[in-house]
Coordinates of C-alpha atoms in Angstrom, one line a residue:
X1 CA 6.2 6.6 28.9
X2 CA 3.9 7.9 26.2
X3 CA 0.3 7.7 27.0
X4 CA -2.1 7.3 24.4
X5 CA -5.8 8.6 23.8
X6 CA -8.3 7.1 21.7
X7 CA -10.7 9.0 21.0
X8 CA -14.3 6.7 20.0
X9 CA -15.7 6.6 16.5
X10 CA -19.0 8.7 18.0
X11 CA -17.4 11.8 19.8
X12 CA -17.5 14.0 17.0
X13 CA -17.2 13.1 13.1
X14 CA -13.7 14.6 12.3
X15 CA -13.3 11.6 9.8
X16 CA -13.1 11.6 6.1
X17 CA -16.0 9.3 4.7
X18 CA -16.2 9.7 1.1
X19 CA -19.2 7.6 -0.6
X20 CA -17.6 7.3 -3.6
X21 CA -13.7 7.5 -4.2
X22 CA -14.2 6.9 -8.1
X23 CA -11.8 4.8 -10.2
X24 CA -9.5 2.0 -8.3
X25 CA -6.5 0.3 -9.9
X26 CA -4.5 0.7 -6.8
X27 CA -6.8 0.5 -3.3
X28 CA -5.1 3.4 -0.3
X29 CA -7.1 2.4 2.7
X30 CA -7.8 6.3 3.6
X31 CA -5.5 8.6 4.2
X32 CA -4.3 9.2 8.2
X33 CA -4.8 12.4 8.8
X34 CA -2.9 15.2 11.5
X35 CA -4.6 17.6 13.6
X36 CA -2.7 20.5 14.5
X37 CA -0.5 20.1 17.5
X38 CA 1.3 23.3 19.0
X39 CA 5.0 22.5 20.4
X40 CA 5.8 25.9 21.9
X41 CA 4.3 25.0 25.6
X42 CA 5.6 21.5 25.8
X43 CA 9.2 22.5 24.3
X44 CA 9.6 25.8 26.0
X45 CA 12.9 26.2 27.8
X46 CA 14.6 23.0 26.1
X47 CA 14.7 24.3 22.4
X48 CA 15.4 27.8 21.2
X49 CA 12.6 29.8 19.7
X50 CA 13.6 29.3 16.2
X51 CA 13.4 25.4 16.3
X52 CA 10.2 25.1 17.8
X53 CA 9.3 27.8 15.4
X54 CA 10.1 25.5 12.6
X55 CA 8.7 22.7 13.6
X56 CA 5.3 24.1 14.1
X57 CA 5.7 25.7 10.6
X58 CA 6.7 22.4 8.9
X59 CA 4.0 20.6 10.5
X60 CA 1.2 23.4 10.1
X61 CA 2.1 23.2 6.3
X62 CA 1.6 19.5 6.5
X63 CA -2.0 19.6 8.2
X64 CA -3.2 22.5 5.6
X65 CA -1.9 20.6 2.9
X66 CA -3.9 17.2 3.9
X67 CA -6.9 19.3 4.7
X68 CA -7.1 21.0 1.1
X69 CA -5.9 17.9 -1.2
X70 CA -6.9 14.6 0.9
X71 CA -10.6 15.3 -0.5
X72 CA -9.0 15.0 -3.9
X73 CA -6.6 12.9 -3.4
X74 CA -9.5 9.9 -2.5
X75 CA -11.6 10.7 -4.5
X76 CA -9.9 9.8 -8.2
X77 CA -11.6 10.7 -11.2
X78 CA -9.9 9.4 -15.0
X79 CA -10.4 12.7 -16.7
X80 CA -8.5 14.7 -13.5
X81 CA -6.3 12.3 -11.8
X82 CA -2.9 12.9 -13.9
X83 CA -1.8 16.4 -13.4
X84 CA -3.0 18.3 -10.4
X85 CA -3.9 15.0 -8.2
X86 CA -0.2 14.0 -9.4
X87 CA 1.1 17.5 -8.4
X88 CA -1.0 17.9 -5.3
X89 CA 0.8 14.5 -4.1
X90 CA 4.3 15.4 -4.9
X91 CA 3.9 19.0 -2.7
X92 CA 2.8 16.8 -0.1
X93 CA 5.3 14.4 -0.2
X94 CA 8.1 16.8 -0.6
X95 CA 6.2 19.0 2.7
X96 CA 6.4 15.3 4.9
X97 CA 10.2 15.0 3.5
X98 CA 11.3 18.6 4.7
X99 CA 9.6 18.0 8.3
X100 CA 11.0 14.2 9.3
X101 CA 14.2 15.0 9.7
X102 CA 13.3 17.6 11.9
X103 CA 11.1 15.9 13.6
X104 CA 13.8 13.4 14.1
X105 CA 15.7 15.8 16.8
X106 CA 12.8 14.8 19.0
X107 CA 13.8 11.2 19.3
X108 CA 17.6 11.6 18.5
X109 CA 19.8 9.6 21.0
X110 CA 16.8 8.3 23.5
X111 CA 16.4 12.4 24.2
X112 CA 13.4 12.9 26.7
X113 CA 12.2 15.6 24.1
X114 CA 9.9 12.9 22.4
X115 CA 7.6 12.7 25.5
X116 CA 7.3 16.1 25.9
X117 CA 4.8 16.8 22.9
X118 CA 1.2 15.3 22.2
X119 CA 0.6 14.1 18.5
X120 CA -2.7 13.7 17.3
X121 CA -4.0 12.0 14.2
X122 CA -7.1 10.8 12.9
X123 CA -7.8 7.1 12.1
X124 CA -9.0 5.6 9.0
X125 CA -8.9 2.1 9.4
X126 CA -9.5 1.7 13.4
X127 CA -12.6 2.2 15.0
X128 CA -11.8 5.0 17.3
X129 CA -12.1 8.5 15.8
X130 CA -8.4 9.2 16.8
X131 CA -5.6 8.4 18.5
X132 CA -3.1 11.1 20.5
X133 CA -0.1 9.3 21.7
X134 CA 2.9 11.6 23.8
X135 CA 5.9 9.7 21.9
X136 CA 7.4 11.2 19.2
X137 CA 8.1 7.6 17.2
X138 CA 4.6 7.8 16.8
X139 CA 4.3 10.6 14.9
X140 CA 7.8 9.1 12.6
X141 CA 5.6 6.2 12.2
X142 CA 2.6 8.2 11.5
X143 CA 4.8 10.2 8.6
X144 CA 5.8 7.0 6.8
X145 CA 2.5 5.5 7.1
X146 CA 1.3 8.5 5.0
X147 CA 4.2 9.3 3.0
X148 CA 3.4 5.2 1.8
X149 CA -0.3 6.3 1.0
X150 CA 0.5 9.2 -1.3
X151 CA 2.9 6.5 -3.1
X152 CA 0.3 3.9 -3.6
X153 CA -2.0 7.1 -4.8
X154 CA 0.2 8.1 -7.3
X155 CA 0.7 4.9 -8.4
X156 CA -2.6 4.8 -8.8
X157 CA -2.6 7.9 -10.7
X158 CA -0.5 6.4 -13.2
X159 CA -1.8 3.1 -13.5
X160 CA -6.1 4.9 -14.4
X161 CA -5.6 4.1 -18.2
X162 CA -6.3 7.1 -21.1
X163 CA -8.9 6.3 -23.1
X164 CA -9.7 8.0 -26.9
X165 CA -12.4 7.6 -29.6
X166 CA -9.7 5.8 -31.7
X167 CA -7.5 3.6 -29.3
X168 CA -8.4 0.9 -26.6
X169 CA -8.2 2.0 -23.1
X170 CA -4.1 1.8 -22.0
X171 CA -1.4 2.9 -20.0
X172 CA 1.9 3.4 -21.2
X173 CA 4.7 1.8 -20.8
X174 CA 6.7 4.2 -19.2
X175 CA 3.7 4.9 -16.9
X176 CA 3.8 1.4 -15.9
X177 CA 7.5 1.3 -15.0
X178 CA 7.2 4.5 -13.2
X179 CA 4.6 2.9 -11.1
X180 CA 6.8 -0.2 -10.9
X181 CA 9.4 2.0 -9.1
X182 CA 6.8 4.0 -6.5
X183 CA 5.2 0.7 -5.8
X184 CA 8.9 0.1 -4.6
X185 CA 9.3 3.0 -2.8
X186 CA 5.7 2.9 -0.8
X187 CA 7.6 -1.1 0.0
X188 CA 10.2 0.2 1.5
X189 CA 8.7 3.0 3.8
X190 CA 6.6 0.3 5.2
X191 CA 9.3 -2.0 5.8
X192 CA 11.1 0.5 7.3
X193 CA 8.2 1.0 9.7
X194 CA 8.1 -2.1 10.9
X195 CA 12.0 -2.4 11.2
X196 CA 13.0 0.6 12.3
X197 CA 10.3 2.1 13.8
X198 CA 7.9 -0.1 15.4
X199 CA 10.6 -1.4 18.0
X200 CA 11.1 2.1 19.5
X201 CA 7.5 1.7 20.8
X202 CA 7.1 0.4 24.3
X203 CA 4.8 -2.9 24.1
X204 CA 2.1 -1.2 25.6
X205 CA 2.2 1.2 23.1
X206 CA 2.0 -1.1 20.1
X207 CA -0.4 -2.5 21.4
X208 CA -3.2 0.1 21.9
X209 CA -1.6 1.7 18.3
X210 CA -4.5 2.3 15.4
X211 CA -5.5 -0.6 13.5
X212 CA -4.3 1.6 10.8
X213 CA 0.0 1.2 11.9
X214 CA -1.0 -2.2 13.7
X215 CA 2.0 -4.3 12.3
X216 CA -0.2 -7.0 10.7
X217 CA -1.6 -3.8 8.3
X218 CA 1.7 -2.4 7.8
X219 CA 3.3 -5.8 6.7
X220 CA -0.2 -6.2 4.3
X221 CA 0.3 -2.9 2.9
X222 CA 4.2 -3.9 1.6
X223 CA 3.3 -7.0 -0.1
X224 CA 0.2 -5.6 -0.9
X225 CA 2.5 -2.7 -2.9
X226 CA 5.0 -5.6 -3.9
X227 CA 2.1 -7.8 -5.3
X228 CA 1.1 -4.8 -7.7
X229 CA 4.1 -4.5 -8.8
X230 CA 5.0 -7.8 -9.6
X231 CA 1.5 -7.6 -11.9
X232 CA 2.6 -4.9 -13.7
X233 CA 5.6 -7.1 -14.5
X234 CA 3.6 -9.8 -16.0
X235 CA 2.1 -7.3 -18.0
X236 CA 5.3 -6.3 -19.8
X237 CA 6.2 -9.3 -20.1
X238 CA 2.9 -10.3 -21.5
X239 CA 3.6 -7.6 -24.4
X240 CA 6.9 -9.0 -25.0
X241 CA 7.5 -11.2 -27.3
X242 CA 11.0 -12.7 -25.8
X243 CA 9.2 -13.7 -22.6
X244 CA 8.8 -17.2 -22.4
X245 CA 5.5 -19.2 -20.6
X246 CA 8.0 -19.9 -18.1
X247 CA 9.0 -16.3 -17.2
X248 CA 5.3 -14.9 -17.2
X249 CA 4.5 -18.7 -14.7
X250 CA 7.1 -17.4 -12.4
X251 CA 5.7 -14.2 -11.9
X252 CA 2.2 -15.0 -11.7
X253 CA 3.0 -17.3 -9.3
X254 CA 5.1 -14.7 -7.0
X255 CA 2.0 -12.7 -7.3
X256 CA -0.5 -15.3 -5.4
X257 CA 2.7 -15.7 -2.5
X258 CA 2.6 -11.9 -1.9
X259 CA -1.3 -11.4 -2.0
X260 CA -1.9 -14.6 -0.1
X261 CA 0.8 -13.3 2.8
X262 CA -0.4 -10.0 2.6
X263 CA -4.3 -11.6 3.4
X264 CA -2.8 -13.7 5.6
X265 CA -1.3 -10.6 7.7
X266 CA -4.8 -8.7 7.8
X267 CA -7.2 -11.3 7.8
X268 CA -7.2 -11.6 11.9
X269 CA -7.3 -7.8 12.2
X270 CA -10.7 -6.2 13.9
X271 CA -11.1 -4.0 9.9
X272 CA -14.5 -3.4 10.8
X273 CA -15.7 -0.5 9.4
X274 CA -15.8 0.9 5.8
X275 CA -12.2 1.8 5.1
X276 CA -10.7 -1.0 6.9
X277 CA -13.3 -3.9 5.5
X278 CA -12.8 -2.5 1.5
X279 CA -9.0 -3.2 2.3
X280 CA -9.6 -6.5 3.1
X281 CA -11.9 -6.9 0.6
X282 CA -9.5 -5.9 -1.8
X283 CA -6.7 -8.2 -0.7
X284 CA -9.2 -11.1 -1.2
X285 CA -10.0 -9.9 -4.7
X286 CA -6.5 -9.6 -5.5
X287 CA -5.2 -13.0 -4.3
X288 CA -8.0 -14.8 -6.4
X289 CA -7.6 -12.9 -9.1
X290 CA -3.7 -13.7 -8.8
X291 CA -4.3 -17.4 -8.3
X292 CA -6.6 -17.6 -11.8
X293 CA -3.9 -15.8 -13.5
X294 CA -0.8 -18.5 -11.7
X295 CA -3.1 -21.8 -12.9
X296 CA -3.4 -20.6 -16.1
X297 CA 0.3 -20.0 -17.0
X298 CA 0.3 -23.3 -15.0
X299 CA -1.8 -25.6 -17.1
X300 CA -0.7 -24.3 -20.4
X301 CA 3.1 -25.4 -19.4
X302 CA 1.5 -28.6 -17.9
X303 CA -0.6 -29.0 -21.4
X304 CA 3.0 -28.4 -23.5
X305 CA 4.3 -32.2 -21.5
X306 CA 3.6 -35.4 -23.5
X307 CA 2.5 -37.6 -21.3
X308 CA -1.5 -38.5 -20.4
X309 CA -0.5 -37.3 -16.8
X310 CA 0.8 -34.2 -17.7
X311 CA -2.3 -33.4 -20.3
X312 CA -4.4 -34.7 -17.2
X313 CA -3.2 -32.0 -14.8
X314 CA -3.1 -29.1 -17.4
X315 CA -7.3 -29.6 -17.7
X316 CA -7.4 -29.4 -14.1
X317 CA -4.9 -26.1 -13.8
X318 CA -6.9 -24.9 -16.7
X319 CA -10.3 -25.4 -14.8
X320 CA -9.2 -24.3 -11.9
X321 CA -8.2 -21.0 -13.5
X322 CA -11.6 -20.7 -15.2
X323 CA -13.2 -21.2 -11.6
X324 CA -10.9 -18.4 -9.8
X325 CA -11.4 -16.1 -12.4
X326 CA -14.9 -16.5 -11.8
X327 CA -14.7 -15.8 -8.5
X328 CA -12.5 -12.8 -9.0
X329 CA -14.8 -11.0 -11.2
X330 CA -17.1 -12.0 -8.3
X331 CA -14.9 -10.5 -5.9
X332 CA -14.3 -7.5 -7.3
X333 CA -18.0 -6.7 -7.7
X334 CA -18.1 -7.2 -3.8
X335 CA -15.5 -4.9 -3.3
X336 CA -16.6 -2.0 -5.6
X337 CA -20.4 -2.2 -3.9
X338 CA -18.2 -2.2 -0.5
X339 CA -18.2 1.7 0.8
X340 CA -16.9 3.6 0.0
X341 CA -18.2 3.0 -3.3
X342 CA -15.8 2.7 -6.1
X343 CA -15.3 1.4 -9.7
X344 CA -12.8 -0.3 -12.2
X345 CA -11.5 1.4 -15.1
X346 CA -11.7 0.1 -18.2
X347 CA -9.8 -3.5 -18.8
X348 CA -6.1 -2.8 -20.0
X349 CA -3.2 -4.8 -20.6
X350 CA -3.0 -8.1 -18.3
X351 CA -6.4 -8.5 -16.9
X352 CA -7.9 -7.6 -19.9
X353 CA -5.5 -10.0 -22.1
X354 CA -6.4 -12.8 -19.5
X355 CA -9.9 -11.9 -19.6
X356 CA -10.3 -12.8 -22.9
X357 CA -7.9 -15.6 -22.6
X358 CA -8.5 -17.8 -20.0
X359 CA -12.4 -18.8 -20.5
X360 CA -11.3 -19.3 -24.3
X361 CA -8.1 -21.5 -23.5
X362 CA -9.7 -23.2 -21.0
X363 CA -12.4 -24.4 -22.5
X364 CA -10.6 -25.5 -25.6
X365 CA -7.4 -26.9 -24.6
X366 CA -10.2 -29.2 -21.7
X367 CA -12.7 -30.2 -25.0
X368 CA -9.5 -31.3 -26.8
X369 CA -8.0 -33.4 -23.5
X370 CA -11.1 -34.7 -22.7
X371 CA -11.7 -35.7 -26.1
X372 CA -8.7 -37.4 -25.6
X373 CA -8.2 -39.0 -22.4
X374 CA -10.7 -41.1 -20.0
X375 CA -12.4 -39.4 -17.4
X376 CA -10.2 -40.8 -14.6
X377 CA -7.1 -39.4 -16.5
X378 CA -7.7 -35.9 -15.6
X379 CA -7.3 -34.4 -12.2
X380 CA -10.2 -34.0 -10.1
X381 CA -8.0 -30.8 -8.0
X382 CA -5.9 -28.4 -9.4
X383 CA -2.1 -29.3 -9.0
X384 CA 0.3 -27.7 -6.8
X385 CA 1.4 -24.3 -7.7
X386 CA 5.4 -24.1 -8.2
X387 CA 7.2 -22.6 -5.3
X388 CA 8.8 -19.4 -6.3
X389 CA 10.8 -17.4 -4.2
X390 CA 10.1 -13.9 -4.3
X391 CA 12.5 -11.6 -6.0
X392 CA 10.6 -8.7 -6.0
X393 CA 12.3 -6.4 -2.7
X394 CA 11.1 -3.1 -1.0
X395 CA 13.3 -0.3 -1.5
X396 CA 16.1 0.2 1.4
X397 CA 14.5 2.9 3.0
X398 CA 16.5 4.3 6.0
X399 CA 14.8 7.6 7.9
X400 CA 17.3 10.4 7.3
X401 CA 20.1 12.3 9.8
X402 CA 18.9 14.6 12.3
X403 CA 18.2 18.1 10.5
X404 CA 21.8 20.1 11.2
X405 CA 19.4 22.4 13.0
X406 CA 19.9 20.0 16.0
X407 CA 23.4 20.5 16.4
X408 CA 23.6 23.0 18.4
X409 CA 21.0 21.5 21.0
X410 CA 22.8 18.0 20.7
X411 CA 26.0 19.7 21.7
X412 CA 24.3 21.6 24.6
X413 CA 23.0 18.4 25.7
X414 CA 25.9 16.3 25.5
X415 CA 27.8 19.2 28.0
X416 CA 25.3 18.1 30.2
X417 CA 22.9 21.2 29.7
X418 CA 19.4 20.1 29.9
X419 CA 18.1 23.4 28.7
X420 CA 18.4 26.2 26.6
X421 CA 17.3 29.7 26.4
X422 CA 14.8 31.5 24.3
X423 CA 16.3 33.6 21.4
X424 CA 16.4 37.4 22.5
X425 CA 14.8 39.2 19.3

């Protein structure tokens, strides 16, 4: 049960297409968007008037709201990104929160209610225009999805750094460990997606799902959000001086583990058009980026060994660290000229640390080695990355109890009443 309806990418236009969406630290592959849906006809005669009421007010507020801030809201500018786009996220956020656990009632005990109603939502990633489905899971999966793109925005938000005539471009630390936290939180509503949610779906119905809630993107997304966190770890502990080379190795190389799974979960998926092929351009960007920043930490433990073998395979960790940061910068160029258009801020903390850093290291610590050693006693490939495991966990998401508004239809239901009848005003 649940038939679904795609509507084609041609039919009308109702899609969001933004040629520019401004400053990137954090990439949210367009926001999935509702169109208003009416549950008076389908629900009539199984809930009272006031509960369909409310659920067509809770979920009219939620389309108004997208409709007014998702314009802003992909479209981040430095100078305006920090207290309405923050603000404008939270309202939305909070507007999503009041409606799920109403919107819960629908699919509460296996109830035939969540067939009743068609939910409609407009596609980012996928190729079709939209995609109307008669299940309410969908729609819970559809709320998470976005509730975990207005946490990767505000992260976002945060991470844009504040620039002044006097200082260097940065973003504070308590910024950074706020983002730390949402990048969390985004985790675990995705994980919770694909746990909880995803399973309700009849196989059919996964399988015709949006590229945008296709497991593979959903999976992407939550490493994608752990990966970013797990940089802005390194960047603390890049600023501190207690953390050893060992610590900051570690989490670089966590970092290349979640981008390269997070690639590894998208890279099959038909992302075709703008929204969809920036994400996975993004991704790619990322995971080199990650690996220059691994082989670097890498080859300066290696060079600290004293043994030939040991200085041998730091050069190579060293130039193989010079060679992916290359191809990062190259990467990211590729992914800002990508539409819709975008642009870095200004180098803060880690990447502009490692920057700086690596070329200069790299090409000292090899002139020294090779000085050194023969040419047969350095590596001709980068050694092996140590295998980390990843500590780094999604938050423990669960979706909430049924709104106590239910109660009274629960109980009506369990007494074997199928129906109930309109409120007499």
């Amino acid at each position: 049960m649940g038939c679904m309806v795609s509507k084609p990418k041609d039919s009308g236009g109702n899609r969001r297409r933004p040629t520019n969406i401004g400053d990137v630290s954090v990439y949210v592959p367009g926001l999935r968007t509702p169109k208003p849906v009416d549950f008076s006809q389908p629900l009539s005669g199984h809930l009272s008037k006031t509960l369909v009421e409310r659920l067509n007010t809770l979920r009219t507020r939620i389309v108004v709201m997208v409709g007014q801030e998702a314009p802003t809201i992909t479209r981040t500018r430095r100078k305006t990104s920090t207290q309405h786009g923050g603000s404008a996220l939270a309202d939305l956020h909070q507007a999503l929160e009041d409606y799920l656990p109403v919107l819960l009632g629908l699919v509460s005990d296996g109830s035939q209610l969540q067939f009743k109603v068609q939910f409609i939502w407009v596609n980012q990633e996928d190729d079709a225009e939209e995609t109307a489905m008669f299940n309410a899971w969908y729609e819970v999966l559809s709320v998470l999805h976005l509730m975990a793109m207005l946490s990767l925005s505000q992260a976002n938000l945060l991470l844009l750094p504040r620039t002044s005539d006097s200082h260097q471009p940065k973003v504070s630390e308590e910024r950074r460990r706020a983002s730390i936290d949402i990048f969390l939180k985004a985790a675990g509503y995705l994980d919770c997606a694909v746990r909880q949610v995803l399973p309700q779906l009849p196989s059919e119905l996964r399988r015709n799902l949006p590229v945008d809630l296709a497991e593979g993107v959903l999976r992407a997304l939550c490493l994608q959000a752990l990966g970013q966190g797990v940089e802005i770890q390194l960047g603390m502990a890049i600023d501190s001086i207690k953390a050893t080379l060992a610590v900051k190795r570690r989490l670089a190389c966590e970092m290349v583990k979640y981008w390269q799974q997070a690639q590894d979960n998208i890279m099959n998926l038909p992302l075709s058009n703008g929204w969809g092929e920036k994400h996975r351009l993004f991704v790619k960007w990322k995971y080199v980026e990650a690996k220059a920043v691994a082989y670097y930490y890498h080859g300066l433990i290696l060079d600290e060994g004293n043994t030939e073998k040991s200085h041998g395979m730091a050069v190579a960790a060293l130039q193989a660290a010079d060679k992916y940061f290359e191809e990062s910068k190259r990467a990211c160029e590729v992914f800002n000229a990508a539409h819709p258009l975008s642009r870095n801020p200004p180098l803060w903390g880690t990447m502009k640390y490692l920057s700086e850093k690596i070329p200069k290291d790299t090409s000292s610590k090899v002139r020294i080695n090779r000085d050194l050693y023969s040419h047969e006693q350095i590596m001709g490939t980068a050694p092996t990355l140590p295998d980390f495991p990843l500590a780094l966990k999604p938050d423990e998401y669960q979706l909430p109890p049924v709104d106590p508004s239910w109660n009274e239809i629960l109980r009506l239901s369990l007494d074997g009443i199928n129906e109930v009848q309109p409120d007499k005003r």
